[in-house]
Each structure stands twice: as C-alpha cells, then as structure tokens.
Amino acid sequence: MSQHNVILTDTHTHIYYHAGSPQLGEHLNRCFEQDVHRLFLPNVDVASIAPVMETVQAYPQHCFPMLGLHPCSVKEDYVANLAAIEKAIQLHKIYAIGEIGIDLYWDKTTLAIQQDAFRTQIGWAKALGLPIDIHCREAFDEVFAILEDLNDDKLFGIFHCFTGTLAQAQRAIDLGFKLGIGGVVTFKKAGLDTVVSQVPLEHIVLETDAPYLAPSPFRGKENESSYLRYVAEKVADLHQISIEKLAQITTQNSIDVFGI
C-alpha cells in the first residue's frame, strides 16, 4: 500500500528511547513500511525531554512532541520538576501536555501529590489551548473526579491506553475525550475488544505505547510503533470496515485532537 491512501497515526509512543542510535531510523523505516507516518511522543520526566526533542528534530515531518510529568515520576521533588517542564514548554512547540494523570498501580502513597501535579498540568493545557494525554492506571475514579471537577470547553484530549469498561468509555467520551486504543485490544482475555466494538469510531485513536504492551502476536516482547498495524487490523475487524477506512477515520480524529 502506498502512503497516499493509508496513513496510520500512533498517538502515543516512546520511540525516542532509541534517540541517537541507528535503531531509531530502523524503527521508523519499519513504521513507514506499515503506513505509520505520524507519531506523537510523550516524555515522562525532565531527563526524557532531550531525547524527545532530538527525535522530533531528526524526523520533523513524522514525529510530534508532547511534554508533561508522568504520574510515576511525581516524587518529593515534583514541584521543581514541574517548573523545569513548564520552562521547556515555553521553549518548544508541543502538541499536548502528556503524559499526565494518576497511577495507583505502583505507588498509592503519592496520590495527593499526583493529584496536585495532574491539576497543575491540566491548567497549563487549558492556558495553552492544548489537549492532555492521560495516563490512568487503577485510578479511574480518581482521574474522573479531577476531570469532572475541572470540566469545561477547554478540557479535551486522549485517554491513553484505555482499558476500561463501556461505562467508563462513555464517561470519558462525555467529557470530550478520545480513547487511545493499543495492543491490549488484541489480547484474547482482556475484554477490551467487546468494549471497542461498541464505541463509535469517531471517539477512537490508535496507539502502541511502544516499547510497552506489544500486541499479539508479539505479546511479551518489545513493542514498536510499526506494530500499530496489528492494532489497526483488529479495530477495523471489530467494526467490520477496511483498514484504509479505519486509518482515515482515526488519523482524522488525531488531527482533531492535536491540531496537526
């Protein structure tokens, strides 16, 4: 297939982990072979800003940055880290604040500061007219509490790696969010396929979260953005449409969110 009729968008990938190595080019060439031409890169902490920007500078037509403080990076020094990231945002053109949110899988003791960091960064996004890219792990209630408290016409974005129920999907959609669907939709017992089949495609974007959460048949191995093709094929199959049509819809959805 030529890139002219199929353009897939990976709305969430850490491909910049390969910045400065020959692997970056190899990974991107495999992306292009699989019609993945647009990649959105979230940093996770202060240290990862540089490789994100290095990757974007190397592939400005294909890679687009977002910046934020990942909830797992919210520690005692989070206020200083937020200040450093806010400064970087002033220096670079970015397309979202992310990835941000709440993660209670790894550490429940930091909930209060995670909530504070999340609220602060939502404030940045609103002030800049940008979407937010939400990381939510075992924290739907906590994330929704903040989103519903801060809900207005300036709050929008993507629920990255959405793995919730149909009711949670609807709650996110009602708040103006797209659902980021990744490799989990290909896992046989995850149940996400049942949810995705019932969500109108206008609310869905695709992602890999590479190098994490590789889709079947690569489950358990290192994920890469070229594997977005397997996610796309699964979602297209669930909605009984062609991959060309799915690519068109989900890439347009990503344009609607990111403005590019």
Tab-separated table of C-alpha atoms in Angstrom:
chain	number	residue	atom	x	y	z
A	1	MET	CA	0.000	0.000	0.000
A	2	SER	CA	1.210	3.487	-0.707
A	3	GLN	CA	1.267	6.202	1.894
A	4	HIS	CA	-1.171	8.188	-0.217
A	5	ASN	CA	-4.190	6.102	0.673
A	6	VAL	CA	-3.248	4.813	4.134
A	7	ILE	CA	-1.805	6.995	6.874
A	8	LEU	CA	-1.865	5.492	10.355
A	9	THR	CA	-1.157	7.639	13.404
A	10	ASP	CA	0.485	6.329	16.571
A	11	THR	CA	-0.850	8.806	19.122
A	12	HIS	CA	1.421	7.564	21.931
A	13	THR	CA	4.892	6.097	21.502
A	14	HIS	CA	8.185	6.284	23.364
A	15	ILE	CA	10.184	5.653	20.178
A	16	TYR	CA	12.579	8.371	21.373
A	17	TYR	CA	14.119	5.789	23.723
A	18	HIS	CA	16.189	4.977	20.606
A	19	ALA	CA	17.260	8.607	20.027
A	20	GLY	CA	20.882	8.892	18.968
A	21	SER	CA	21.133	5.248	17.907
A	22	PRO	CA	20.805	3.593	14.482
A	23	GLN	CA	17.766	1.765	15.845
A	24	LEU	CA	15.683	4.942	15.642
A	25	GLY	CA	15.953	5.061	11.857
A	26	GLU	CA	15.362	1.328	11.584
A	27	HIS	CA	12.215	1.577	13.700
A	28	LEU	CA	10.886	4.497	11.685
A	29	ASN	CA	11.607	2.788	8.364
A	30	ARG	CA	9.574	-0.188	9.577
A	31	CYS	CA	6.812	2.272	10.530
A	32	PHE	CA	6.738	3.737	7.035
A	33	GLU	CA	6.596	0.248	5.512
A	34	GLN	CA	3.462	-0.367	7.614
A	35	ASP	CA	1.870	3.006	6.715
A	36	VAL	CA	2.563	4.504	10.159
A	37	HIS	CA	3.555	8.039	9.175
A	38	ARG	CA	2.556	10.117	12.214
A	39	LEU	CA	3.914	9.532	15.714
A	40	PHE	CA	3.200	11.525	18.880
A	41	LEU	CA	5.874	11.353	21.585
A	42	PRO	CA	5.193	11.927	25.296
A	43	ASN	CA	8.097	12.468	27.638
A	44	VAL	CA	7.843	11.056	31.163
A	45	ASP	CA	10.211	13.252	33.198
A	46	VAL	CA	12.755	16.049	32.881
A	47	ALA	CA	15.513	13.752	31.591
A	48	SER	CA	13.384	12.475	28.695
A	49	ILE	CA	12.704	15.931	27.239
A	50	ALA	CA	16.027	15.963	25.361
A	51	PRO	CA	15.593	12.613	23.546
A	52	VAL	CA	12.012	13.535	22.619
A	53	MET	CA	13.196	16.778	21.044
A	54	GLU	CA	16.189	15.118	19.381
A	55	THR	CA	13.841	12.614	17.726
A	56	VAL	CA	11.434	15.347	16.630
A	57	GLN	CA	14.294	17.361	15.121
A	58	ALA	CA	15.507	14.296	13.204
A	59	TYR	CA	12.033	13.473	11.839
A	60	PRO	CA	10.034	16.722	11.905
A	61	GLN	CA	7.535	15.546	9.278
A	62	HIS	CA	6.633	12.430	11.243
A	63	CYS	CA	7.305	12.940	14.966
A	64	PHE	CA	5.475	15.433	17.169
A	65	PRO	CA	6.206	16.165	20.831
A	66	MET	CA	4.121	16.464	23.944
A	67	LEU	CA	5.516	17.324	27.356
A	68	GLY	CA	4.376	16.588	30.883
A	69	LEU	CA	5.294	14.864	34.142
A	70	HIS	CA	4.237	11.199	34.215
A	71	PRO	CA	2.437	10.275	37.451
A	72	CYS	CA	5.074	7.621	38.232
A	73	SER	CA	7.662	10.420	38.059
A	74	VAL	CA	5.797	12.506	40.656
A	75	LYS	CA	8.055	12.265	43.721
A	76	GLU	CA	9.007	14.582	46.589
A	77	ASP	CA	10.772	16.949	44.150
A	78	TYR	CA	7.792	17.160	41.781
A	79	VAL	CA	7.327	20.924	42.128
A	80	ALA	CA	10.863	21.557	40.842
A	81	ASN	CA	10.333	19.027	38.038
A	82	LEU	CA	7.072	20.693	37.030
A	83	ALA	CA	8.880	24.033	36.897
A	84	ALA	CA	11.584	22.577	34.638
A	85	ILE	CA	8.996	21.050	32.306
A	86	GLU	CA	6.969	24.250	32.221
A	87	LYS	CA	10.134	26.095	31.179
A	88	ALA	CA	10.767	23.560	28.401
A	89	ILE	CA	7.197	24.006	27.159
A	90	GLN	CA	7.932	27.709	26.650
A	91	LEU	CA	10.971	26.819	24.521
A	92	HIS	CA	9.419	24.209	22.235
A	93	LYS	CA	6.393	23.843	20.003
A	94	ILE	CA	4.369	20.998	21.505
A	95	TYR	CA	1.008	19.462	20.652
A	96	ALA	CA	-0.238	18.199	24.023
A	97	ILE	CA	0.515	18.106	27.726
A	98	GLY	CA	1.386	14.500	28.453
A	99	GLU	CA	1.665	12.023	29.594
A	100	ILE	CA	-0.027	13.091	32.806
A	101	GLY	CA	-2.547	11.563	35.184
A	102	ILE	CA	-2.726	9.196	38.135
A	103	ASP	CA	-1.161	5.756	38.636
A	104	LEU	CA	-2.093	3.797	41.752
A	105	TYR	CA	-0.664	0.505	40.492
A	106	TRP	CA	2.910	1.231	41.529
A	107	ASP	CA	2.539	3.625	44.439
A	108	LYS	CA	-0.618	4.655	46.297
A	109	THR	CA	1.273	6.772	48.848
A	110	THR	CA	1.885	9.589	46.340
A	111	LEU	CA	-1.802	10.060	45.462
A	112	ALA	CA	-2.062	13.572	46.918
A	113	ILE	CA	0.946	14.921	45.022
A	114	GLN	CA	-0.109	13.045	41.868
A	115	GLN	CA	-3.474	14.794	42.101
A	116	ASP	CA	-1.791	18.167	42.565
A	117	ALA	CA	0.566	17.626	39.607
A	118	PHE	CA	-2.345	16.485	37.424
A	119	ARG	CA	-4.411	19.558	38.264
A	120	THR	CA	-1.448	21.881	37.677
A	121	GLN	CA	-0.742	20.400	34.244
A	122	ILE	CA	-4.401	20.479	33.204
A	123	GLY	CA	-4.164	24.196	33.987
A	124	TRP	CA	-1.204	24.533	31.597
A	125	ALA	CA	-3.092	22.738	28.835
A	126	LYS	CA	-6.126	24.971	29.186
A	127	ALA	CA	-3.987	28.125	29.189
A	128	LEU	CA	-2.203	26.975	26.020
A	129	GLY	CA	-5.297	25.601	24.283
A	130	LEU	CA	-3.713	22.136	24.171
A	131	PRO	CA	-5.116	18.648	24.731
A	132	ILE	CA	-3.978	16.451	27.601
A	133	ASP	CA	-2.755	12.873	27.203
A	134	ILE	CA	-3.917	10.939	30.250
A	135	HIS	CA	-2.151	8.041	31.926
A	136	CYS	CA	-4.674	6.273	34.150
A	137	ARG	CA	-3.774	3.020	35.865
A	138	GLU	CA	-6.025	1.563	38.570
A	139	ALA	CA	-7.207	5.134	39.111
A	140	PHE	CA	-10.332	5.710	37.016
A	141	ASP	CA	-12.338	7.124	39.920
A	142	GLU	CA	-9.524	9.458	40.974
A	143	VAL	CA	-8.911	10.666	37.398
A	144	PHE	CA	-12.603	11.196	36.676
A	145	ALA	CA	-13.050	13.128	39.946
A	146	ILE	CA	-10.484	15.686	38.790
A	147	LEU	CA	-11.699	15.821	35.183
A	148	GLU	CA	-15.309	16.302	36.244
A	149	ASP	CA	-14.254	18.990	38.727
A	150	LEU	CA	-12.258	20.871	36.068
A	151	ASN	CA	-14.584	20.125	33.151
A	152	ASP	CA	-15.181	22.989	30.714
A	153	ASP	CA	-14.911	23.614	26.981
A	154	LYS	CA	-11.118	23.913	27.266
A	155	LEU	CA	-10.656	20.398	28.647
A	156	PHE	CA	-10.066	17.746	25.975
A	157	GLY	CA	-7.578	15.113	24.898
A	158	ILE	CA	-6.948	11.381	24.919
A	159	PHE	CA	-7.336	8.635	27.500
A	160	HIS	CA	-4.064	6.913	26.641
A	161	CYS	CA	-4.053	3.106	26.750
A	162	PHE	CA	-7.756	2.944	27.530
A	163	THR	CA	-8.676	-0.437	29.017
A	164	GLY	CA	-11.853	0.406	30.897
A	165	THR	CA	-15.458	-0.701	30.706
A	166	LEU	CA	-18.092	0.572	28.291
A	167	ALA	CA	-19.495	2.773	31.071
A	168	GLN	CA	-16.038	4.262	31.703
A	169	ALA	CA	-15.582	4.746	27.959
A	170	GLN	CA	-18.840	6.669	27.791
A	171	ARG	CA	-17.852	8.765	30.788
A	172	ALA	CA	-14.584	9.726	29.068
A	173	ILE	CA	-16.367	10.477	25.781
A	174	ASP	CA	-18.927	12.635	27.594
A	175	LEU	CA	-16.018	14.724	28.923
A	176	GLY	CA	-14.784	15.276	25.356
A	177	PHE	CA	-12.009	12.690	25.305
A	178	LYS	CA	-10.922	10.236	22.636
A	179	LEU	CA	-9.960	6.716	23.687
A	180	GLY	CA	-6.395	5.659	22.881
A	181	ILE	CA	-6.624	2.010	21.835
A	182	GLY	CA	-3.440	-0.047	21.815
A	183	GLY	CA	-2.170	-3.599	21.909
A	184	VAL	CA	-4.463	-4.720	24.740
A	185	VAL	CA	-7.355	-4.837	22.234
A	186	THR	CA	-5.606	-7.830	20.616
A	187	PHE	CA	-5.296	-9.811	23.879
A	188	LYS	CA	-7.783	-12.672	23.918
A	189	LYS	CA	-8.990	-12.433	27.508
A	190	ALA	CA	-8.726	-8.676	28.107
A	191	GLY	CA	-12.327	-7.973	27.092
A	192	LEU	CA	-11.345	-4.660	25.520
A	193	ASP	CA	-12.416	-5.919	22.090
A	194	THR	CA	-16.026	-6.126	23.314
A	195	VAL	CA	-15.878	-2.515	24.514
A	196	VAL	CA	-14.167	-1.184	21.377
A	197	SER	CA	-16.701	-2.882	19.120
A	198	GLN	CA	-19.442	-0.830	20.824
A	199	VAL	CA	-17.666	2.557	20.752
A	200	PRO	CA	-18.285	4.667	17.612
A	201	LEU	CA	-15.050	5.156	15.689
A	202	GLU	CA	-15.309	8.942	15.927
A	203	HIS	CA	-14.163	8.546	19.562
A	204	ILE	CA	-11.144	6.286	18.909
A	205	VAL	CA	-7.481	6.936	18.169
A	206	LEU	CA	-4.762	4.312	17.819
A	207	GLU	CA	-1.506	3.967	19.742
A	208	THR	CA	1.221	1.496	20.653
A	209	ASP	CA	2.794	2.832	23.877
A	210	ALA	CA	5.988	1.308	22.450
A	211	PRO	CA	8.140	-0.251	23.839
A	212	TYR	CA	5.386	-1.478	26.190
A	213	LEU	CA	2.217	-3.537	25.607
A	214	ALA	CA	3.096	-5.202	22.314
A	215	PRO	CA	0.041	-6.568	20.504
A	216	SER	CA	-0.466	-10.203	19.652
A	217	PRO	CA	1.450	-11.971	18.118
A	218	PHE	CA	4.318	-10.120	19.827
A	219	ARG	CA	2.853	-10.039	23.332
A	220	GLY	CA	5.582	-10.020	25.975
A	221	LYS	CA	8.236	-8.793	23.541
A	222	GLU	CA	9.435	-5.235	22.971
A	223	ASN	CA	6.724	-3.246	21.245
A	224	GLU	CA	7.421	-0.861	18.391
A	225	SER	CA	5.350	1.680	16.520
A	226	SER	CA	5.267	-0.364	13.312
A	227	TYR	CA	3.124	-2.880	15.224
A	228	LEU	CA	0.335	-0.295	15.174
A	229	ARG	CA	-0.740	-2.142	12.030
A	230	TYR	CA	-1.874	-5.104	14.187
A	231	VAL	CA	-3.926	-2.821	16.445
A	232	ALA	CA	-5.474	-1.163	13.388
A	233	GLU	CA	-6.337	-4.502	11.791
A	234	LYS	CA	-8.044	-5.663	14.975
A	235	VAL	CA	-10.106	-2.475	15.386
A	236	ALA	CA	-11.041	-2.486	11.687
A	237	ASP	CA	-12.144	-6.101	12.057
A	238	LEU	CA	-14.240	-5.298	15.150
A	239	HIS	CA	-16.016	-2.530	13.249
A	240	GLN	CA	-16.160	-4.554	10.013
A	241	ILE	CA	-14.536	-1.886	7.865
A	242	SER	CA	-11.387	-1.766	5.733
A	243	ILE	CA	-8.077	-0.770	7.248
A	244	GLU	CA	-7.996	2.117	4.738
A	245	LYS	CA	-11.253	3.474	6.140
A	246	LEU	CA	-10.117	2.927	9.732
A	247	ALA	CA	-6.837	4.734	9.053
A	248	GLN	CA	-8.711	7.663	7.538
A	249	ILE	CA	-11.104	7.993	10.490
A	250	THR	CA	-8.583	7.515	13.307
A	251	THR	CA	-5.947	9.767	11.733
A	252	GLN	CA	-8.582	12.475	11.269
A	253	ASN	CA	-9.515	12.027	14.928
A	254	SER	CA	-5.861	12.542	15.869
A	255	ILE	CA	-5.763	15.717	13.753
A	256	ASP	CA	-8.882	16.948	15.536
A	257	VAL	CA	-7.182	16.418	18.916
A	258	PHE	CA	-3.641	17.600	18.221
A	259	GLY	CA	-4.385	20.243	15.588
A	260	ILE	CA	-1.855	18.738	13.180
